[in-house]
Coordinates of C-alpha atoms in Angstrom, one line a residue:
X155 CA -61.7 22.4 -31.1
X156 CA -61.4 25.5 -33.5
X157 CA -63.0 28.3 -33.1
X158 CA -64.6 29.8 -36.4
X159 CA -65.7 32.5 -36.1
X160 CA -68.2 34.9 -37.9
X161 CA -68.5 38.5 -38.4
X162 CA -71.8 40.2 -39.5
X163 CA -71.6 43.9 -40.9
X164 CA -74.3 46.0 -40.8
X165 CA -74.0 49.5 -39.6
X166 CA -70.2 49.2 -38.8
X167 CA -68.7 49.1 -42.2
X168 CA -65.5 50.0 -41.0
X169 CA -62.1 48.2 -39.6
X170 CA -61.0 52.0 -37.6
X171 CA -62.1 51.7 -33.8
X172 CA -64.3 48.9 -34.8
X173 CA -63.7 46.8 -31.3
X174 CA -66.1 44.3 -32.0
X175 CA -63.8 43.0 -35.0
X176 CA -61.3 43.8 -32.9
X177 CA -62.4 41.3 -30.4
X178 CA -63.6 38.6 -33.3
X179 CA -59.6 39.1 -34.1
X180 CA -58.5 37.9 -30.4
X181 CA -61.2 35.4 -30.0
X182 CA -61.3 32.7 -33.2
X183 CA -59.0 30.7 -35.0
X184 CA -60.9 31.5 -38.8
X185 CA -63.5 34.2 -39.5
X186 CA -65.8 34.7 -41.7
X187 CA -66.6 38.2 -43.0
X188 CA -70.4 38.9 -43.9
X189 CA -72.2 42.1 -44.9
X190 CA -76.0 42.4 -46.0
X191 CA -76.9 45.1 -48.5
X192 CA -79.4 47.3 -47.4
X193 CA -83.0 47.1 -49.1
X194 CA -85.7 48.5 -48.6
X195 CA -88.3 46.6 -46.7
X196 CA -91.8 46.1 -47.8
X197 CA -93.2 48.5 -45.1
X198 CA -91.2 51.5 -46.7
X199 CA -91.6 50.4 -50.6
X200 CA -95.7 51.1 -49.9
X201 CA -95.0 54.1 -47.9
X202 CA -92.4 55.9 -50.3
X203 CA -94.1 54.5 -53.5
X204 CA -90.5 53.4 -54.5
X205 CA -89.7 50.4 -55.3
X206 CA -85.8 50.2 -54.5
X207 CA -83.3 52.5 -53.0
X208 CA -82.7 55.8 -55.1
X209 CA -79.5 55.7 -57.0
X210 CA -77.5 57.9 -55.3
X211 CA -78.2 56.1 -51.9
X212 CA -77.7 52.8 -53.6
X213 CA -74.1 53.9 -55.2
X214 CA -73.1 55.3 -51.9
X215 CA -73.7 51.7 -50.4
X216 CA -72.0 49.8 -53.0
X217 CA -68.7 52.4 -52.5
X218 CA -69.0 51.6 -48.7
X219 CA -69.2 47.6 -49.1
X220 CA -66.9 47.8 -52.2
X221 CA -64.0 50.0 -49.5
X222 CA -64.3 47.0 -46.7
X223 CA -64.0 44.7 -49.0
X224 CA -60.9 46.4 -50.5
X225 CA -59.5 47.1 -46.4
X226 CA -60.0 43.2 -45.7
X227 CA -58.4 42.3 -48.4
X228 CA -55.1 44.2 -47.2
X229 CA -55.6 42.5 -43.9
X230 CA -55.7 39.2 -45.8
X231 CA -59.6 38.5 -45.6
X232 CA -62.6 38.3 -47.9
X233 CA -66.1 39.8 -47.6
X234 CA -69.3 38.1 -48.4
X235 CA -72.2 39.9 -49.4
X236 CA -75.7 38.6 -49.0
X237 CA -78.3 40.9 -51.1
X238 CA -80.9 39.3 -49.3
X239 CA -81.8 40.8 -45.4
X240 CA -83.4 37.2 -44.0
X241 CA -81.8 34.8 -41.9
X242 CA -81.7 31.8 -44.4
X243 CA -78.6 32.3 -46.1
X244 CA -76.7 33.3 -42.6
X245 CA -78.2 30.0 -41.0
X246 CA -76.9 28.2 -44.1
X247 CA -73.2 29.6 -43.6
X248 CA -73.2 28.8 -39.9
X249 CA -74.0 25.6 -40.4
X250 CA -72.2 24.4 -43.5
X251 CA -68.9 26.3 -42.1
X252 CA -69.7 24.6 -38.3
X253 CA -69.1 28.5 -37.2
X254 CA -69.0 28.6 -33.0
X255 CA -68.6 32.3 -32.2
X256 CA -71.1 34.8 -34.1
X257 CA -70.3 38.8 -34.0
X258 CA -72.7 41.6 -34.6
X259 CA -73.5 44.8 -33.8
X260 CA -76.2 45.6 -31.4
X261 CA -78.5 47.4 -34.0
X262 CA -81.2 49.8 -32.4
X263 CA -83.5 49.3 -35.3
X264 CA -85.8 46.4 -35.0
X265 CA -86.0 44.6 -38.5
X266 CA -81.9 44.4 -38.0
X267 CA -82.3 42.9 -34.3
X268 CA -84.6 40.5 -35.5
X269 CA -82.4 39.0 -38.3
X270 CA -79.9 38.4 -36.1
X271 CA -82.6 36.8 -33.3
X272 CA -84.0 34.9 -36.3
X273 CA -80.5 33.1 -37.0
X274 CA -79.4 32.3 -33.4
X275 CA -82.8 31.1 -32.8
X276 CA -82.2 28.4 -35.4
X277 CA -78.4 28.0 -34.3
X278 CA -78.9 27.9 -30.6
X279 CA -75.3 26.5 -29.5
X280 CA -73.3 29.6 -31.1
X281 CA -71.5 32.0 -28.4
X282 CA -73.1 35.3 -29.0
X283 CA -71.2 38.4 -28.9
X284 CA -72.9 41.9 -29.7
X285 CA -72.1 45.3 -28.6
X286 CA -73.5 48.9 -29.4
X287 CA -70.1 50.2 -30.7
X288 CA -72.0 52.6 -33.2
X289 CA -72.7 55.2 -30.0
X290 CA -70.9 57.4 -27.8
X291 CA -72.0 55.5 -24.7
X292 CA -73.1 52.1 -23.7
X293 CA -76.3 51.6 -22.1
X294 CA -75.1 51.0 -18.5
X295 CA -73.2 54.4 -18.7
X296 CA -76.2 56.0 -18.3
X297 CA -77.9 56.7 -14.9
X298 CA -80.8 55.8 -16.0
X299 CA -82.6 52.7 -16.9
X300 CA -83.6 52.4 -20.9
X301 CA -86.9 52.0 -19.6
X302 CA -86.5 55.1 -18.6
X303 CA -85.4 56.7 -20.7
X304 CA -86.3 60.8 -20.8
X305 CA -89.1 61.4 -23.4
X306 CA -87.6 64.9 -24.2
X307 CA -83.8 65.4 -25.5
X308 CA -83.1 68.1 -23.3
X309 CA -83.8 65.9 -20.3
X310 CA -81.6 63.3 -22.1
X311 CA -78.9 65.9 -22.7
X312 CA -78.5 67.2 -19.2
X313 CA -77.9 63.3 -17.9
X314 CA -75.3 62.3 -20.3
X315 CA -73.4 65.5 -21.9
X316 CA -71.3 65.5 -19.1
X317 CA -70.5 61.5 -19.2
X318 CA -67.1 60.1 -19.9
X319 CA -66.5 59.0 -23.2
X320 CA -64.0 56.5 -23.8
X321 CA -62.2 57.2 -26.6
X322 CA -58.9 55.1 -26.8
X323 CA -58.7 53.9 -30.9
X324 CA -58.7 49.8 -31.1
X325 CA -56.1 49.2 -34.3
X326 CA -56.2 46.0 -36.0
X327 CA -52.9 45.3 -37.8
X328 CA -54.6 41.4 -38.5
X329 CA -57.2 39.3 -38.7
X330 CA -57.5 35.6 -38.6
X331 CA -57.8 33.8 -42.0
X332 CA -61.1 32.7 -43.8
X333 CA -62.0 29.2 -43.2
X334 CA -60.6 27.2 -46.6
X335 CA -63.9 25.3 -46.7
X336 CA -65.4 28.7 -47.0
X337 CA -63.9 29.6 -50.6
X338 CA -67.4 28.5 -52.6
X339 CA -69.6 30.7 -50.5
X340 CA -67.8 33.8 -51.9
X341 CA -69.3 36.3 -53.8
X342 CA -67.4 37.6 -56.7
X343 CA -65.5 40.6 -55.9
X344 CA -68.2 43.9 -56.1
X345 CA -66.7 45.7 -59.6
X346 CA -64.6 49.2 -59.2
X347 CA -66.9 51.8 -59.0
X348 CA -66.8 54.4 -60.9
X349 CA -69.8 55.8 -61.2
X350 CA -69.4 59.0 -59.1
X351 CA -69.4 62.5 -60.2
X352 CA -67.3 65.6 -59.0
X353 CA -68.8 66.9 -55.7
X354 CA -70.6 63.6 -55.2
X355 CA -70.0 62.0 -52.0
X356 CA -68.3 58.8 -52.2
X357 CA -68.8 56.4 -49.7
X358 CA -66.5 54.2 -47.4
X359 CA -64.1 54.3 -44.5
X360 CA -61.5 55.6 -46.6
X361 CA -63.6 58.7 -47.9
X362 CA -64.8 59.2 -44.6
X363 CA -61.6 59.5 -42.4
X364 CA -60.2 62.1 -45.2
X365 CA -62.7 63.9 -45.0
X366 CA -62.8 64.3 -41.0
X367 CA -59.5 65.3 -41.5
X368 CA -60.1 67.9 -44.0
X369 CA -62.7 69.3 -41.8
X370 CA -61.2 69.6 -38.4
X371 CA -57.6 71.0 -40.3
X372 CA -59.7 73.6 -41.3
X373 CA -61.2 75.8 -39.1
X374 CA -64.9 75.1 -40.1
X375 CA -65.5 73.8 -36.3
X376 CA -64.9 77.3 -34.7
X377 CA -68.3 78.9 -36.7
X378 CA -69.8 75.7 -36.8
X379 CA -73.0 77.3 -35.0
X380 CA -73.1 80.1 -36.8
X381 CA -73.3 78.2 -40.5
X382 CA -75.1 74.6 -39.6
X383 CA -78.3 75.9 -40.8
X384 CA -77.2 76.9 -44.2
X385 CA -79.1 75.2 -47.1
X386 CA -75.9 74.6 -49.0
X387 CA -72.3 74.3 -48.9
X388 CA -69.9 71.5 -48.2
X389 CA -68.3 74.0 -45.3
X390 CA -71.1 75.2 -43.8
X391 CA -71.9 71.9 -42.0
X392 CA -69.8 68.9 -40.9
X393 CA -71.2 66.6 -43.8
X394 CA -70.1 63.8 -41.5
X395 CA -73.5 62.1 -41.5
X396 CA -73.2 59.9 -45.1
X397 CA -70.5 58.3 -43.3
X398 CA -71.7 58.1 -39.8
X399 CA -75.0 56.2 -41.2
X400 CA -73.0 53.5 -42.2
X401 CA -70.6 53.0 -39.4
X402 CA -68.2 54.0 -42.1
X403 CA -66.8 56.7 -39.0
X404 CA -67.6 56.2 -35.8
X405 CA -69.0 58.8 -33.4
X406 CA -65.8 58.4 -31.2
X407 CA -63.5 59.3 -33.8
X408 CA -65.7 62.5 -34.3
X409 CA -65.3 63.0 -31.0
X410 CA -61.8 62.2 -30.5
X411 CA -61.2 64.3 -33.5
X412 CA -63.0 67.2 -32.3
X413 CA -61.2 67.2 -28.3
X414 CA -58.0 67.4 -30.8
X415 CA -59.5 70.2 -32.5
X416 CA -60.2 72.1 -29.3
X417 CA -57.0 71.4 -27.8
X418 CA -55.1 73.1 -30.4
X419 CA -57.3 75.7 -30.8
X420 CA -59.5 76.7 -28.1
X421 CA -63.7 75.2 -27.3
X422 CA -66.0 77.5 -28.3
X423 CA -70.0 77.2 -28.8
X424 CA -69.3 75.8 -31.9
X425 CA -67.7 73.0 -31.7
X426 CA -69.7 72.2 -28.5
X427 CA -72.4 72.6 -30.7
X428 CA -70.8 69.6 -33.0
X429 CA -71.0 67.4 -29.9
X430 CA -74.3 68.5 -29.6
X431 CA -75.4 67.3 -32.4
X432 CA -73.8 64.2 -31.7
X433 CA -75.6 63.6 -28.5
X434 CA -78.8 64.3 -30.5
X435 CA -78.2 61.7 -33.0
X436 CA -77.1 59.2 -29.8
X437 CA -80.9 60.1 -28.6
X438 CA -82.4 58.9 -31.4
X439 CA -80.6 56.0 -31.6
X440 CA -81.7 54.6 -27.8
X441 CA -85.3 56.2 -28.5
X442 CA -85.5 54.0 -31.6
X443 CA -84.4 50.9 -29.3
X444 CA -86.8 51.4 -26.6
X445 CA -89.7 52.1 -29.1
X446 CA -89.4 49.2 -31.3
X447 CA -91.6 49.2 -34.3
X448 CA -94.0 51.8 -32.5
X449 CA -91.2 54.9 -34.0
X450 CA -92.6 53.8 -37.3
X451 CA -95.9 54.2 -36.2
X452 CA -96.8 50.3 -36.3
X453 CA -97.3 47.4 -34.5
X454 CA -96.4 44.6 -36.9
X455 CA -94.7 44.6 -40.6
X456 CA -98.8 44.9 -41.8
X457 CA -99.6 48.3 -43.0
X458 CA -102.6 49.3 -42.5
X459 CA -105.2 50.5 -44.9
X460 CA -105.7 53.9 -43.5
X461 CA -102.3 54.7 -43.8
X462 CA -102.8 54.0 -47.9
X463 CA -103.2 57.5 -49.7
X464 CA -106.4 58.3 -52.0
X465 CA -106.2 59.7 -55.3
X466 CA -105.7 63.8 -54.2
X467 CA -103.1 63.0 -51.5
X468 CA -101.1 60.3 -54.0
X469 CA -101.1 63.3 -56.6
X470 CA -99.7 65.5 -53.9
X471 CA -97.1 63.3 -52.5
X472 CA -96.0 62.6 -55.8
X473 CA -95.7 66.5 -56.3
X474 CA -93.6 67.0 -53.0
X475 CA -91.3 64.1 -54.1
X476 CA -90.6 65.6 -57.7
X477 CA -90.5 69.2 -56.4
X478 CA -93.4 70.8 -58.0
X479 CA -95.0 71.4 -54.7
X480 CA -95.5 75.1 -55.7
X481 CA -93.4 75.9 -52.6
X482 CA -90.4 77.3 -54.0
X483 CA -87.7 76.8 -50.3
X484 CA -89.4 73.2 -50.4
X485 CA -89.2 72.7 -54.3
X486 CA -85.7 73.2 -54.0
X487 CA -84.7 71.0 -51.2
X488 CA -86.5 68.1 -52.9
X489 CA -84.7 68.7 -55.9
X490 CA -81.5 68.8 -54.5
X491 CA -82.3 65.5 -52.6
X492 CA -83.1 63.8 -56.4
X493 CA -80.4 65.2 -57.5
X494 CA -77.6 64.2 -55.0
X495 CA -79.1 62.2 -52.5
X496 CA -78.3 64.9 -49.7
X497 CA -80.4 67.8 -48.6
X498 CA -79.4 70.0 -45.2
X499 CA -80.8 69.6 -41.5
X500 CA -82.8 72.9 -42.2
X501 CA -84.3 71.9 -45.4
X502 CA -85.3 68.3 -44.1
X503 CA -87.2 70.5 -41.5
X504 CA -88.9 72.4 -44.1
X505 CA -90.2 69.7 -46.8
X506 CA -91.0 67.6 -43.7
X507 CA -93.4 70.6 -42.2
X508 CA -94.5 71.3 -45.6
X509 CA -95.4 67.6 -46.1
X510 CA -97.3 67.5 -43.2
X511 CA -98.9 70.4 -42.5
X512 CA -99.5 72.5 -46.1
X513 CA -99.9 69.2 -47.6
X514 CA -101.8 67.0 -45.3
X515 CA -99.8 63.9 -46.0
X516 CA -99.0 61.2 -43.1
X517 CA -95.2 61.6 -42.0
X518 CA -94.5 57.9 -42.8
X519 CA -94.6 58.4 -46.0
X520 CA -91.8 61.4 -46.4
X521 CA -89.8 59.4 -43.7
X522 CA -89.9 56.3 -46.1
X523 CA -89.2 58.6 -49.1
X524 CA -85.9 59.8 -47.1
X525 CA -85.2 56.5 -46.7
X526 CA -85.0 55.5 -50.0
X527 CA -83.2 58.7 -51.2
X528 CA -80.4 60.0 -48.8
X529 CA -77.0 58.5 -48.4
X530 CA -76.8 59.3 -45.1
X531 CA -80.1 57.8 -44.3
X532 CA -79.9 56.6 -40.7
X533 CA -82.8 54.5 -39.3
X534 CA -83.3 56.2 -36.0
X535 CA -82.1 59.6 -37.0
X536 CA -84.2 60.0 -40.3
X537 CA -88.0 58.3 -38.6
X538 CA -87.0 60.1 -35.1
X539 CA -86.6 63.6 -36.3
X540 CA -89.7 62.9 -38.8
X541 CA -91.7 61.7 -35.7
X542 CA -90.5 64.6 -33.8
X543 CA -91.8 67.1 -36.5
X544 CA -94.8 65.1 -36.2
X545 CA -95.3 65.4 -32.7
X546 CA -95.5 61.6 -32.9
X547 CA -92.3 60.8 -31.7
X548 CA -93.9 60.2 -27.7
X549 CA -97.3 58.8 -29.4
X550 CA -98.2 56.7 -25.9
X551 CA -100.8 58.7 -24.5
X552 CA -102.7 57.9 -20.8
X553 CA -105.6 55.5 -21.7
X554 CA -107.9 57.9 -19.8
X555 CA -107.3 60.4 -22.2
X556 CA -110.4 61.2 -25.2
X557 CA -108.4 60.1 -28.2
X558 CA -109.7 63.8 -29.9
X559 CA -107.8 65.6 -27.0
X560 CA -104.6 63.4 -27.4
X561 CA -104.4 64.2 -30.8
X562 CA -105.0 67.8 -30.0
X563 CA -102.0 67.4 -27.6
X564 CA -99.9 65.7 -30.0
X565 CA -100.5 67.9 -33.0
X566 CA -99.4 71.2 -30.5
X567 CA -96.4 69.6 -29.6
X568 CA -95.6 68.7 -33.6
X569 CA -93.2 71.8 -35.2
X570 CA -94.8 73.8 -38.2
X571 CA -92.5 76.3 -40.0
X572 CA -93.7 79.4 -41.9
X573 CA -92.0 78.6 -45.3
X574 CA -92.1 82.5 -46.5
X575 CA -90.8 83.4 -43.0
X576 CA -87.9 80.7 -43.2
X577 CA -86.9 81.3 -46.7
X578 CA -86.4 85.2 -45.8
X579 CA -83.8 83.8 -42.7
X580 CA -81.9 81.4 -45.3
X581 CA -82.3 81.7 -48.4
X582 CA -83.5 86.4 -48.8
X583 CA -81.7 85.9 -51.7
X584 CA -83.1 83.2 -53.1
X585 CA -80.0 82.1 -54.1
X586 CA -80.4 78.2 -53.6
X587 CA -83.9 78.8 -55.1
X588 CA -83.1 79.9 -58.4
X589 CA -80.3 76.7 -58.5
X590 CA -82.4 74.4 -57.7
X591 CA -84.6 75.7 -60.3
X592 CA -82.7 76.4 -63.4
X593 CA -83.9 76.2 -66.7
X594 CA -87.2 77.6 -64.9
X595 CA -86.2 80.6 -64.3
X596 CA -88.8 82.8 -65.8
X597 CA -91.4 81.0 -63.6
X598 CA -89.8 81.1 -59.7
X599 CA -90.7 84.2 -58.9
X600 CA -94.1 84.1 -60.1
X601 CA -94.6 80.6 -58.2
X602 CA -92.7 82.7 -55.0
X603 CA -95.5 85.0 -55.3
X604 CA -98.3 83.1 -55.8
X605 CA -97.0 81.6 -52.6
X606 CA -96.7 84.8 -50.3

């Protein structure tokens, strides 16, 4: 009997150390290549007030799609893209293509898990082959049970950090042909792109890898610690994250690119600090997984009334969005986010505070904002490290504990930055200030003062 095989991308767009495809490659006779744009889902459209992805996020996505589609087609294969995120149309190509071996990657995030539960639920005789191949580790590396997993990163950190990473490169040179049956199914090729401006980031495995190059032949990793918190600047911080968000680069090639790195020229804090970061972003991914739909602070795809803002906070949200906060560190961040669909680790920090805590706002609705808006938007990274600002990120609190004094609990552990105090540390200048804010000149430091 052949085996058919089919291969669903989601947050692996990539054929580099991709050993999931490589082991769709090995196992099926034909295979079918199928990717599912992202969308935003109706949860976050009410949240973020936006109705679709931002167009910087959604041009980055098309490049990335648009790149594996181009890298199959070297390798003799096509892509299908589906625009819609339900099972129907995957149950529809399983059946009508009599596919027997289904690939995907084990997503952390639950809407993703539960498309792919949704289509082998109604296909119950397909062999099912998942792996977490979007991490440094699998789950059984750890000496823990994900059940138990440490609430706290640090506790994470000091478990794993010292964990072997296996980081031999799979290299697929082939891939078994599309079924012929398949041909109809097919999207028409995604157009050339060529949208993107200079400096923009363009996405896709082939944009990706030259950049990690570029970085680590430079010798940006040695002061690595010393710049990451800079508020601008493509060398001040690895900028590996578009990419990493979409599987376009893998967190092993990072890492097997940075050991390179070191063994040429020497481990400092630095580029520890680079694996660091790594480990903080594998964190997030496993807290997301255990969580379920609890890191987005609900229960069900329902939103809640409550969570709904009234006419002052809907005026203010819109404010923080456009950049007119009256802030001038967050005003600028915001409006580099609008305007390039990036902002820096420190800056995300500050808008999110300000959102929160000088604002009053829930933290859903920035971390559905982000979501709509970044390229490098990552599902556990961006609602994990808003929960965590938050102090929301461990929300489970002993049933025996008066809900007033959890909340008091909760809102010391949540981080509030002094936006006067931070803007003197990175941007005494105000350098990135003034522009973010040209063609308003005459008004920043009046607003700065109104402010201190």
């Amino acid at each position: 009997m052949k085996k058919i095989g089919l291969y669903l991308f989601t947050n692996d767009l990539r054929i580099n150390d991709n050993t999931l495809l490589y082991k769709a490659s090995q196992s099926v006779d034909e295979l079918l290549c199928v990717a599912v744009e992202p969308r935003l889902s109706t949860y976050s459209v009410r949240l973020s007030q936006e109705q679709e992805n931002g167009a910087h996020r959604h041009l980055f996505i098309k490049q990335a799609i648009d790149d594996l589609a181009s890298s199959l087609a070297r390798l003799g294969q096509r892509l299908l893209v589906l625009e819609r995120n339900t099972s129907e149309d995957l149950v529809q190509l399983v059946k009508s293509q009599q596919v027997t071996h289904f690939f995907a990657s084990s997503h952390c995030a639950h809407d993703e898990r539960q498309l792919v539960i949704d289509t082998l639920t109604q296909c119950p005789g397909l062999f099912i082959s998942q792996q977490h191949h979007t991490t440094l580790f699998e789950s059984d590396a750890f000496p823990f049970e994900l059940t138990k997993l440490p609430r706290s990163f640090t506790k994470f950190r000091l478990q794993v950090e010292y964990l072997e990473i296996e980081i031999e490169e799979s290299v697929i040179s082939s891939l078994p042909p599309a079924p012929q049956t398949a041909t109809e199914c097919y999207r028409k090729p995604i157009p050339e792109l060529n949208d993107s401006k200079p400096g923009d980031y363009i996405g896709g495995e082939t944009v990706g890898l030259i950049h990690l190059e570029n970085y680590f032949s430079n010798d940006y990793a040695g002061t690595y610690k010393q710049t990451r918190n800079a508020l601008d600047g493509i060398e001040n911080s690895t900028k590996f994250s578009p990419w990493l968000a979409l599987g376009c680069v893998s967190p092993k090639t990072i890492y097997r690119h940075l050991k390179q790195f070191e063994a040429h020229l020497g481990a400092n804090d630095s580029t520890y600090w680079i694996y660091f970061e790594l480990l903080w972003r594998e964190y997030f991914y496993w807290k997301c997984l255990t969580l379920g739909t609890s890191l987005f602070g609900r229960e069900s795809s329902d939103l809640p009334n409550e969570q709904l803002l009234d006419t002052t906070s809907g005026s203010s949200f819109a404010k923080w969005k456009s950049g007119n906060t009256n802030y001038p560190i967050v005003d600028a961040c915001m409006r580099q986010l609008n305007a390039t669909g990036y902002m820096s680790n420190r800056g995300r920090q500050l808008v999110a505070s300000c959102l929160i805590h000088e604002l009053g706002i829930d933290w859903r609705h920035g971390a559905a904002y982000f979501e709509s808006q970044l390229i490098d938007y990552d599902v556990a990274s961006n609602w994990g490290n808003w929960a965590y600002i938050a102090g929301a990120l461990n929300p489970q609190a002993p049933q025996n504990v008066n809900k007033q004094r959890a909340a008091h609990q909760s809102q010391l552990k949540s981080r509030h930055f002094d936006l006067v105090k931070q803007t003197e540390m990175y941007d005494p200048e105000h350098a990135f200030i003034n522009k973010w804010h040209r063609g308003d000149e005459a008004s920043t430091s009046t607003r700065y003062q109104d402010v201190i």
